[in-house]
């Protein structure tokens, strides 16, 4: 009881004391709250040391603000350093996308384009900036490509990758990849030639005895299958899976996805090899006549027709980099053609015997050829030199280069694949497969997939080659998973972006190097060069009279003939003005001639027109 009374009195006294203290605090600080001024118990009353004066609170807030601002500055500097590193990486990656342009980033201004026309200058600057943005976008998108190609690697020194069979490889693959290993037994109509679409989704098969089939090989769905009852020498997809061309016995034909005949190309007589230029919509073919034909599949016109003069041909490949057509001939020569030039762009003596097969990588740098002499050679097209040479037991009948640089060769009953064979000479192949009692006729890598398909005398086979395809695809170029709507839009864009045949050259960047000088300026500079050359020759004594022998008097002397020839060869401004005035007078005289109406000509009018034209 005593303890409780003492406690109660003590509490009561404290309450009164705190109340008086609260009143004094109220006079000193009128901003305190009611709860703080009048606490109900001792526990509610705050200690003296815990109560912060009102004057010190702003200082704590300032320190907090300073710490927060310093943290923000550090974060902003860190982000800026990260952005600078990313920009440097983007600029480094953009070098391979440049076509004579150097992109600028940040506040850097591009170099101004100087032209005479004030209207054309902003348009050219806008077009240049648009191309720079496209280059940077391509470099940025490359940073998002996370997929990497994987190869088959040996674990020990005694292990070899070419000894691994497809059955052993299938045990380590997933279900979808395992389904890509299959064989189609078609023994009645072989041997088969084949082709894949640019996105690698559809397969086109053509049997030598007339069997044709289109397959969506990923899903196993058969598109069209029919028999033409005629010899088939080659097949080729056009711009997408809706149309394909077939080189038959007499002519080349174009069919649609349902197997209906669309066109009979009678200008392509006895074709043996076909090639399609996707950016120009041109179908190229060669055959037993030895001619090279170019036909526009959108308009139906013959764009070019060339005759190399080396006899029948059966080897034709299109360079995917510059769209130049490479032809292999029976004398071992490989010629390169453009549709608008009557002479070949280049000639290369590749083999001592007939060329059997050819393949070109997608960068347009390396070319692989095989000849009847049993050699397989790798060439650098940039300087037309041979890099290294391989040998096969039998001449390779078909060659192909994958997107990642693997080289496949089909010879006899064997299919051999080499890794890094284009850059350096390798001692052993990467992978190989033997199919007994068959003869390989055609080998093709599937785009954007690690699959190799090859046709043979017993049908068609598909095998897995790790690291063959490009793991990251550009949906605007080739989309393996495109829908019908996307395919239709892509077809319209391809037609709108169709290139002219004149753009096909060995160096596709020549379009950006046009001569900015005017015609008159070029003629004046040519005259100056001729005058300088004449002065130099005269100083060297080339035009001395002592060099003219057998001097004769009269107009027909050697000196007179030499002087007339020299004057005729030199084009000066006076002579150019005389030529222009003569042309002008001739045009005026022709315009002054009275045109005779058809009623006055009579029966002999055509002879009268011919006489006037020759007069």
Tab-separated table of N, CA and C in Angstrom, residues 48 71 124 134 176 317 328 470 484 528 547 564 609:
chain	number	residue	atom	x	y	z
A	48	UNK	N	14.380	15.378	-22.597
A	48	UNK	CA	14.901	16.688	-23.001
A	48	UNK	C	15.904	16.577	-24.144
A	71	UNK	N	24.580	12.159	-54.225
A	71	UNK	CA	24.291	10.824	-54.755
A	71	UNK	C	23.743	10.914	-56.174
A	124	UNK	N	19.525	16.735	-99.779
A	124	UNK	CA	20.673	15.847	-99.678
A	124	UNK	C	21.132	15.690	-98.228
A	134	UNK	N	20.034	5.155	-90.041
A	134	UNK	CA	19.853	3.737	-90.368
A	134	UNK	C	21.093	2.925	-89.979
A	176	UNK	N	13.076	-31.185	-81.378
A	176	UNK	CA	12.909	-30.431	-82.627
A	176	UNK	C	14.127	-30.563	-83.532
A	317	UNK	N	26.261	-19.549	-111.032
A	317	UNK	CA	26.010	-19.106	-109.671
A	317	UNK	C	25.905	-17.581	-109.647
A	328	UNK	N	30.833	-21.203	-115.194
A	328	UNK	CA	31.962	-22.103	-115.361
A	328	UNK	C	31.888	-22.810	-116.700
A	470	UNK	N	23.194	-18.929	-89.531
A	470	UNK	CA	23.249	-17.704	-88.752
A	470	UNK	C	22.216	-17.776	-87.634
A	484	UNK	N	1.254	-14.882	-93.425
A	484	UNK	CA	0.810	-14.545	-94.783
A	484	UNK	C	0.777	-13.037	-94.997
A	528	UNK	N	42.756	20.972	-121.495
A	528	UNK	CA	43.970	21.379	-120.785
A	528	UNK	C	44.965	20.224	-120.697
A	547	UNK	N	62.292	14.654	-137.988
A	547	UNK	CA	61.823	13.283	-137.902
A	547	UNK	C	60.968	12.890	-139.093
A	564	UNK	N	48.104	17.628	-140.947
A	564	UNK	CA	46.649	17.465	-140.972
A	564	UNK	C	46.188	16.473	-139.906
A	609	UNK	N	10.531	9.834	-149.707
A	609	UNK	CA	11.023	10.039	-148.336
A	609	UNK	C	12.444	9.540	-148.185
